[in-house]
CSV table of C-alpha atoms in Angstrom, one decimal:
chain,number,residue,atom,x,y,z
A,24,UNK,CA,12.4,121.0,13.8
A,25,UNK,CA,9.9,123.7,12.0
A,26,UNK,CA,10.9,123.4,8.1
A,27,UNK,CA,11.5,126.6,7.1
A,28,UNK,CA,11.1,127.7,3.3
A,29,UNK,CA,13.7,129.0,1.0
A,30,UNK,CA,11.2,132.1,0.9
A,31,UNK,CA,11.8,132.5,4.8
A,32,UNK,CA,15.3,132.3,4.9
A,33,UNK,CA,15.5,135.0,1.7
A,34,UNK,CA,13.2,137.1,4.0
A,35,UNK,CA,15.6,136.7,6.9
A,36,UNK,CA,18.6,138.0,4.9
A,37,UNK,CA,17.0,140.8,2.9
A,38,UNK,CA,16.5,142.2,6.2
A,39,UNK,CA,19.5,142.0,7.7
A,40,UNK,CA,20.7,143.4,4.4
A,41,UNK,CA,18.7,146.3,4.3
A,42,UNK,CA,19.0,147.3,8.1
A,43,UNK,CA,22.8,147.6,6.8
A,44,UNK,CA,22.9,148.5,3.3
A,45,UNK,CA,26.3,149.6,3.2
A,46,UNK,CA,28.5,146.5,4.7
A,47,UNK,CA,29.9,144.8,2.0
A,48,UNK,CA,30.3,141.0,1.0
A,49,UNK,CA,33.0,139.3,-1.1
A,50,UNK,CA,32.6,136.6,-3.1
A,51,UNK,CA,36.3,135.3,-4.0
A,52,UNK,CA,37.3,139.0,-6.1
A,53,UNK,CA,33.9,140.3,-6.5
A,54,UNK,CA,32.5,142.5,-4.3
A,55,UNK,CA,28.7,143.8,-3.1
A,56,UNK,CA,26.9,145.9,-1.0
A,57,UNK,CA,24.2,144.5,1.9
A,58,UNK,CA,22.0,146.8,-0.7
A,59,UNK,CA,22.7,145.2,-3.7
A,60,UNK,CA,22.1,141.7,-2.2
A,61,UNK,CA,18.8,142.5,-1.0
A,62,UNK,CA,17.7,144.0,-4.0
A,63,UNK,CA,19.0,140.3,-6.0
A,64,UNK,CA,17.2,138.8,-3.2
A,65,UNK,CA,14.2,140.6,-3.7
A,66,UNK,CA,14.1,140.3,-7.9
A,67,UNK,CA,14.3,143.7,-8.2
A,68,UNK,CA,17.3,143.3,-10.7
A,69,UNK,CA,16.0,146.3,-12.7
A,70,UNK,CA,17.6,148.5,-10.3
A,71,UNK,CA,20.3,146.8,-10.2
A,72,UNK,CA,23.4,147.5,-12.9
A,73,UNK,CA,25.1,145.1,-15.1
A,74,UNK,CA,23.4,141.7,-16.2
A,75,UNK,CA,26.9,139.5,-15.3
A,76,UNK,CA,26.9,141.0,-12.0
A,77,UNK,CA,23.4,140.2,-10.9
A,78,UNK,CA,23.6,136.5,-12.4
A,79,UNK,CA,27.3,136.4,-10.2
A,80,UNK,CA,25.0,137.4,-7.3
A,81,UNK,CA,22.3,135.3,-8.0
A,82,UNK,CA,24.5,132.1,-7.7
A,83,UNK,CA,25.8,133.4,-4.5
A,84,UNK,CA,22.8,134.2,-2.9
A,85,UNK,CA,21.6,131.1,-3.7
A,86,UNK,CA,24.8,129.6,-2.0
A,87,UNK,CA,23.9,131.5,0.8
A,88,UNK,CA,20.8,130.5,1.3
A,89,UNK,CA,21.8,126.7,1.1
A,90,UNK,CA,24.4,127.2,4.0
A,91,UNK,CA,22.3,129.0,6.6
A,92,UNK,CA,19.7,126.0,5.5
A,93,UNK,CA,22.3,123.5,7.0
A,94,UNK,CA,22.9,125.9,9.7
A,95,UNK,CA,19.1,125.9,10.4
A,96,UNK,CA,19.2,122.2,10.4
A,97,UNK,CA,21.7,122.0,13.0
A,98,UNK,CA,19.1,124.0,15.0
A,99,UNK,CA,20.9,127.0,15.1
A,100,UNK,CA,18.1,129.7,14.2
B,14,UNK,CA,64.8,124.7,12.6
B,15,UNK,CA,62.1,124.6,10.2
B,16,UNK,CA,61.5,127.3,7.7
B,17,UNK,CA,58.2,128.7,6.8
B,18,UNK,CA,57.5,131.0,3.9
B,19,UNK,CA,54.3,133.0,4.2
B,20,UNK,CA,53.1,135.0,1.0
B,21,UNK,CA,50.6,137.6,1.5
B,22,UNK,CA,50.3,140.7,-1.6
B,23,UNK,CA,48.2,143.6,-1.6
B,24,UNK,CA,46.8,145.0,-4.9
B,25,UNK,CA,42.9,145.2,-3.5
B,26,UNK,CA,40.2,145.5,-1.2
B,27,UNK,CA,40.1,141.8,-0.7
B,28,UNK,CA,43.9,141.4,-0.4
B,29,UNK,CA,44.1,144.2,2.1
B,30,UNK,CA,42.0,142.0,4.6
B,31,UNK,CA,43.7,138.7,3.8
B,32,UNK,CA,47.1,140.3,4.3
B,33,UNK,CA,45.9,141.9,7.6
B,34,UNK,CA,44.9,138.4,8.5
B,35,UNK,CA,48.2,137.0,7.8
B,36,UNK,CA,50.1,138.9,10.4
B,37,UNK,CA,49.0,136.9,13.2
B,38,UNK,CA,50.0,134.0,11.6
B,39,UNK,CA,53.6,135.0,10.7
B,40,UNK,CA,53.8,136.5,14.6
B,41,UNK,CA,52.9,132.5,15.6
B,42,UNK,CA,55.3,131.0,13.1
B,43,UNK,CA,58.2,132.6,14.5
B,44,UNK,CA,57.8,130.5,17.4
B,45,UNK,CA,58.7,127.2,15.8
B,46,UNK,CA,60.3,128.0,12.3
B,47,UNK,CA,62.3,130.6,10.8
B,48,UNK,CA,59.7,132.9,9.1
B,49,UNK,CA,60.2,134.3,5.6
B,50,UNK,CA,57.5,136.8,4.4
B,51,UNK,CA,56.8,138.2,1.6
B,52,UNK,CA,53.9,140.8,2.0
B,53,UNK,CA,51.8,143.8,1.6
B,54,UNK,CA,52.5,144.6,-2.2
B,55,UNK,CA,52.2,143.1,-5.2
B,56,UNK,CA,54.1,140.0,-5.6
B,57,UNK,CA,56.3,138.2,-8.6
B,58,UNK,CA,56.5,134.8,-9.5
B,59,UNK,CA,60.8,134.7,-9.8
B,60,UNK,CA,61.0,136.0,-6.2
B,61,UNK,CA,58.4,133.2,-4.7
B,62,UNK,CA,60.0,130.6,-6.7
B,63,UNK,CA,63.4,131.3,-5.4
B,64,UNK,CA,61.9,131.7,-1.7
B,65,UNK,CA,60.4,128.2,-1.9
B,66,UNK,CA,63.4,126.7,-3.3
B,67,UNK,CA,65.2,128.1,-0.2
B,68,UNK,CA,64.7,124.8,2.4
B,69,UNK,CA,61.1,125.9,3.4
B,70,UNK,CA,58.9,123.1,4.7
B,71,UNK,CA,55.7,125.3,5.4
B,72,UNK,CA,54.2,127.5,2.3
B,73,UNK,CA,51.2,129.5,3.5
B,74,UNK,CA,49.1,131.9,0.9
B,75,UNK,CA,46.9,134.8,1.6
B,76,UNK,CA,44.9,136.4,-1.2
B,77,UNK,CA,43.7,135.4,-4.5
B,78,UNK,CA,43.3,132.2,-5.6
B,79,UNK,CA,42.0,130.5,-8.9
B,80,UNK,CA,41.2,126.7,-9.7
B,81,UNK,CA,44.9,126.1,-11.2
B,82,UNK,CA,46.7,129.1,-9.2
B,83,UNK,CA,47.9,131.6,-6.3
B,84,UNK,CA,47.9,134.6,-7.6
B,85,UNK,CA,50.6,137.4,-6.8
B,86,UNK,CA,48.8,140.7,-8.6
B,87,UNK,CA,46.0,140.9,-11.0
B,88,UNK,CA,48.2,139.4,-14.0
B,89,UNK,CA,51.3,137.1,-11.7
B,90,UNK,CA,50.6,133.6,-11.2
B,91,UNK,CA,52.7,133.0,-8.8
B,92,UNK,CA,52.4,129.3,-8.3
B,93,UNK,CA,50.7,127.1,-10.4
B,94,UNK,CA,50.5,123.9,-12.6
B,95,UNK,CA,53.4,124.8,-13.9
B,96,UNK,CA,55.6,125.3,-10.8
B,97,UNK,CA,53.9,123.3,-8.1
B,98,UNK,CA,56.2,121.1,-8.7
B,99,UNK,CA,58.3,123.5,-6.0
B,100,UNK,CA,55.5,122.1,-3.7
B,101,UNK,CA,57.0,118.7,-3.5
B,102,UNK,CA,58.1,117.6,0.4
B,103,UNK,CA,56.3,120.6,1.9
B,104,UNK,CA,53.5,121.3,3.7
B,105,UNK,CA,50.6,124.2,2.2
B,106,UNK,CA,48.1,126.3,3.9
B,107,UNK,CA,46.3,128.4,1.9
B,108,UNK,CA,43.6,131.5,3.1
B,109,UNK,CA,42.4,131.7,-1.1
B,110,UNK,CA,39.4,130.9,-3.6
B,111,UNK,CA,39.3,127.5,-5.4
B,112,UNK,CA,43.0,126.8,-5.7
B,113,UNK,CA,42.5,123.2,-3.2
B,114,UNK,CA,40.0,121.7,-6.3
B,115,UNK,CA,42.9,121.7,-9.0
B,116,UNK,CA,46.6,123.2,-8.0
B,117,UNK,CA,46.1,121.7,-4.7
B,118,UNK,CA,45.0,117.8,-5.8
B,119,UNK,CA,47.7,118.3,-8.6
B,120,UNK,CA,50.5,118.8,-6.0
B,121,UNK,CA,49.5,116.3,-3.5
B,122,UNK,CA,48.5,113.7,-6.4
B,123,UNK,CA,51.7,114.8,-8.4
B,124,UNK,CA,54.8,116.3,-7.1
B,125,UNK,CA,54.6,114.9,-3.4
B,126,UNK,CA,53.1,118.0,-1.5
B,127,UNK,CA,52.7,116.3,1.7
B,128,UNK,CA,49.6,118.6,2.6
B,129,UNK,CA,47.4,121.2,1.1
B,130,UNK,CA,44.9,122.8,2.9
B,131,UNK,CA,42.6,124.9,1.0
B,132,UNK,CA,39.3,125.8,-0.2
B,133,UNK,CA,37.7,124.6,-3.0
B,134,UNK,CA,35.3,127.2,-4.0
B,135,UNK,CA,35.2,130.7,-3.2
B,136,UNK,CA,36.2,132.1,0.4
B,137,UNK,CA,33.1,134.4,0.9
B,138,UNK,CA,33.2,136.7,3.9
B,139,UNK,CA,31.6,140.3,4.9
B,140,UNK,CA,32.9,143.6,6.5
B,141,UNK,CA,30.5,142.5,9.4
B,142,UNK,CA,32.3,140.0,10.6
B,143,UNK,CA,35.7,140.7,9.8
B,144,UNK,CA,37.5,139.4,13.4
B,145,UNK,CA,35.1,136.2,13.3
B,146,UNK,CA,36.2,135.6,9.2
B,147,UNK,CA,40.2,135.9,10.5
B,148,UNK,CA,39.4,134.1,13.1
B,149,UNK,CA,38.4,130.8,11.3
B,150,UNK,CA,41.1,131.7,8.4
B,151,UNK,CA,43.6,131.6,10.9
B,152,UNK,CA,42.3,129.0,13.1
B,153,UNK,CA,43.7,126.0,11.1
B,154,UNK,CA,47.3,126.8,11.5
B,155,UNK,CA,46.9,127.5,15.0
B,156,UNK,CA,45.5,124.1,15.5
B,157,UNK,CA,48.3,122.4,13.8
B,158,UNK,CA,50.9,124.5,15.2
B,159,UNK,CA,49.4,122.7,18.8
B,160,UNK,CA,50.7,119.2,17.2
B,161,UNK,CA,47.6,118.4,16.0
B,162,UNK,CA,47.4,115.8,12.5
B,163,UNK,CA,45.5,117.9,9.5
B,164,UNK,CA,42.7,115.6,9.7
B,165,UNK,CA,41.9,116.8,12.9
B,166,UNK,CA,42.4,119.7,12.2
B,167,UNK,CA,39.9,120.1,9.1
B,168,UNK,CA,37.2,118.7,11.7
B,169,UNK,CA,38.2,120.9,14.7
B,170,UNK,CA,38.0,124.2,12.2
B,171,UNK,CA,34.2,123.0,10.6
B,172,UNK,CA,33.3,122.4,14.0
B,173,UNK,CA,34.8,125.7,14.9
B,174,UNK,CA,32.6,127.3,12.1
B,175,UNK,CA,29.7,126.1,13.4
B,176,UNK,CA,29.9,127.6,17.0
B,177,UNK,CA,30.9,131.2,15.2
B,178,UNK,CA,28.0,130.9,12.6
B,179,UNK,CA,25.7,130.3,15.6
B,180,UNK,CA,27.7,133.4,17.8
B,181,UNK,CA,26.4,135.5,14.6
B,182,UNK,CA,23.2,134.5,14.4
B,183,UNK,CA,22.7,134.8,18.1
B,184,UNK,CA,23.8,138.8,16.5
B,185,UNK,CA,21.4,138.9,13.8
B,186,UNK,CA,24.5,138.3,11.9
B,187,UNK,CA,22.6,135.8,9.6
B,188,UNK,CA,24.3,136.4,6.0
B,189,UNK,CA,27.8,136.7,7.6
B,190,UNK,CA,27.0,133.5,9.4
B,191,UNK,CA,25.7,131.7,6.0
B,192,UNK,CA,28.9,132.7,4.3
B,193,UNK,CA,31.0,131.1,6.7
B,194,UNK,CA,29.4,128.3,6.9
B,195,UNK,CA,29.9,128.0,3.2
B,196,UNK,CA,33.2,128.1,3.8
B,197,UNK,CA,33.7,125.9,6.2
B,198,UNK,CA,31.6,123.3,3.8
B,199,UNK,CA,34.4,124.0,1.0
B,200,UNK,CA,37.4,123.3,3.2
B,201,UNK,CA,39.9,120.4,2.8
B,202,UNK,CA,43.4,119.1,3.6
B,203,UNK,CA,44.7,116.9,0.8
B,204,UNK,CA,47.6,114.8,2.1
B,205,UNK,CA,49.5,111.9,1.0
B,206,UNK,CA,48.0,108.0,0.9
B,207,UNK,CA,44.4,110.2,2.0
B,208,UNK,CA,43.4,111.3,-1.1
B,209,UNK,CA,40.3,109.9,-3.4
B,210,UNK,CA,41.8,109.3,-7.2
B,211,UNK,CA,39.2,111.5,-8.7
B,212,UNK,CA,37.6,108.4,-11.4
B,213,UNK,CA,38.5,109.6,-15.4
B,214,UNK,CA,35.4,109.1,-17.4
B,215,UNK,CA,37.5,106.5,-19.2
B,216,UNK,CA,37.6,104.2,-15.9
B,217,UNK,CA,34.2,104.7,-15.0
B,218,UNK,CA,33.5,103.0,-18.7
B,219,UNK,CA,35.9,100.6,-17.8
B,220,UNK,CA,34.4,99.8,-14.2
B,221,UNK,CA,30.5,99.3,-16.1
B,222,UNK,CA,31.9,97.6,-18.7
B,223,UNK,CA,33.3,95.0,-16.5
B,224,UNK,CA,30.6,95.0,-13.9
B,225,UNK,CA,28.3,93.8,-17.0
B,226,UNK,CA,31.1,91.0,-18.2
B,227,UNK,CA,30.7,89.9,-15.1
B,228,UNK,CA,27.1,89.4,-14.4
B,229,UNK,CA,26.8,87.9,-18.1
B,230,UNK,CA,29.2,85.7,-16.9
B,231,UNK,CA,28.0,84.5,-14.0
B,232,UNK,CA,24.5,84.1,-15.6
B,233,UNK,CA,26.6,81.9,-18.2
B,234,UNK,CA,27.8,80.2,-15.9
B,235,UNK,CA,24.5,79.4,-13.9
B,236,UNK,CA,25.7,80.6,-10.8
């Protein structure tokens, strides 16, 4: 199977994010825009408000990033 | 016939969906128990308690769950370590955050909860997605409603995930399909005689502690 990079994968998702900005995510009680995401995925945390939430996001993006890994792995791409 | 009690408040985005989601569940139950629901508002703890001491076998939760809890509003626990004894001799399916790693272990471990099934880490899901994320909440309960043991059904509802995470890719749906299989990699079904004692730091001492007794002793001893 191709080894793709964590890079890749953040690629993947910032631009499914940003084709649909406004669809929203939920971790648990805390919620985000496609926009916000792909601006935590990109760094560009500057434009982004509130230091707790973009940490909060960070964790999660990481998260997702791990699961569509294993998805990739099952050679689902 | 068996009674069911199926908790699902509103006081949110988040609850509104998981509340929505419960429906179809409650509209299944009523084919093999009598169904008690509480639902679409905000909850308290006296009127849950009193529900579940009210013969119910089956407790399923929709909404917000913590580590310790199921929560009924913003402020309401409605269940937790302090009441899970109510959990005893009945079986639990929960659609909520975290509450499988502590409140569920606790009331299998505990106060004789027969099963828990639960996540336990956040439920993540996206307005993408929405019937494929009530799908898979749902699809546990609908497997064991078929007769099925909760050991199978944990593994038919990962596998499950997997075919509708690679349905949303096949969509371009990759970050919907990356949440759900996060989820699906946090799911469990505690039940009685299955469950791992989670080791104390204290034991794990203990267990080094003798490990090394007994290789000095055996090196004593020449053997």
């Amino acid at each position: 199977m191709m080894h793709v990079s964590d890079n890749e994968i953040k690629q993947l998702l910032i631009e499914e994010a940003k084709r649909k900005p406004n669809e929203k995510i939920f971790f648990g009680g805390v919620s985000f825009t496609y926009g916000d995401l792909a601006l935590v995925l990109e760094g560009k945390v500057d434009s982004f408000s509130g230091k707790q939430k973009i940490n909060c996001l960070n964790t999660y993006a990481k998260k997702l990033i791990k699961s569509f890994r294993e998805i990739h792995a099952r050679g689902i791409s | 016939m068996n009674v069911a009690l199926v908790v699902a408040p509103v006081f949110d985005d988040v609850t509104g969906y998981s509340c929505d989601w419960s429906n179809e569940i409650v509209d299944l139950l009523k084919t093999s128990y009598n169904v008690f629901a509480i639902a679409g508002r905000e909850i308290g703890r006296t009127e849950v308690e009193e529900a579940l001491k009210n013969g119910v076998n089956l407790y399923v939760h929709y909404g917000h769950g913590s580590e310790d809890c199921h929560w009924g509003s913003r402020k309401v626990k409605i269940v937790d370590l302090k009441n899970d004894v109510l959990l005893g001799g009945k079986e639990v399916y929960c659609m909520n955050c975290l509450s499988a790693s502590k409140l569920g272990r606790d009331a299998v471990e505990k106060r004789g909860c027969i099963a828990y099934y639960g996540y336990t880490d956040v439920f993540v899901f996206s307005t993408d997605a929405l019937k494929e994320f009530k799908q898979f909440a749902n699809a546990g309960l609908k497997h064991r409603l078929l007769g099925y043991s909760w050991k199978s059904t944990v593994e038919f509802v990962k596998e499950f995930a997997d075919v509708i995470a690679e349905k949303l890719c096949s969509e371009g749906k990759y970050i919907a399909a990356s949440a759900l299989k996060h989820d699906a990699s946090v799911l469990v079904c505690w039940e009685q005689g299955s469950m791992q004692k989670k080791k104390s730091w204290l034991d794990i001492i203990k267990e080094y502690l003798k490990r090394i007794f007994k290789r000095n002793k055996s090196v004593c001893c020449g053997v």
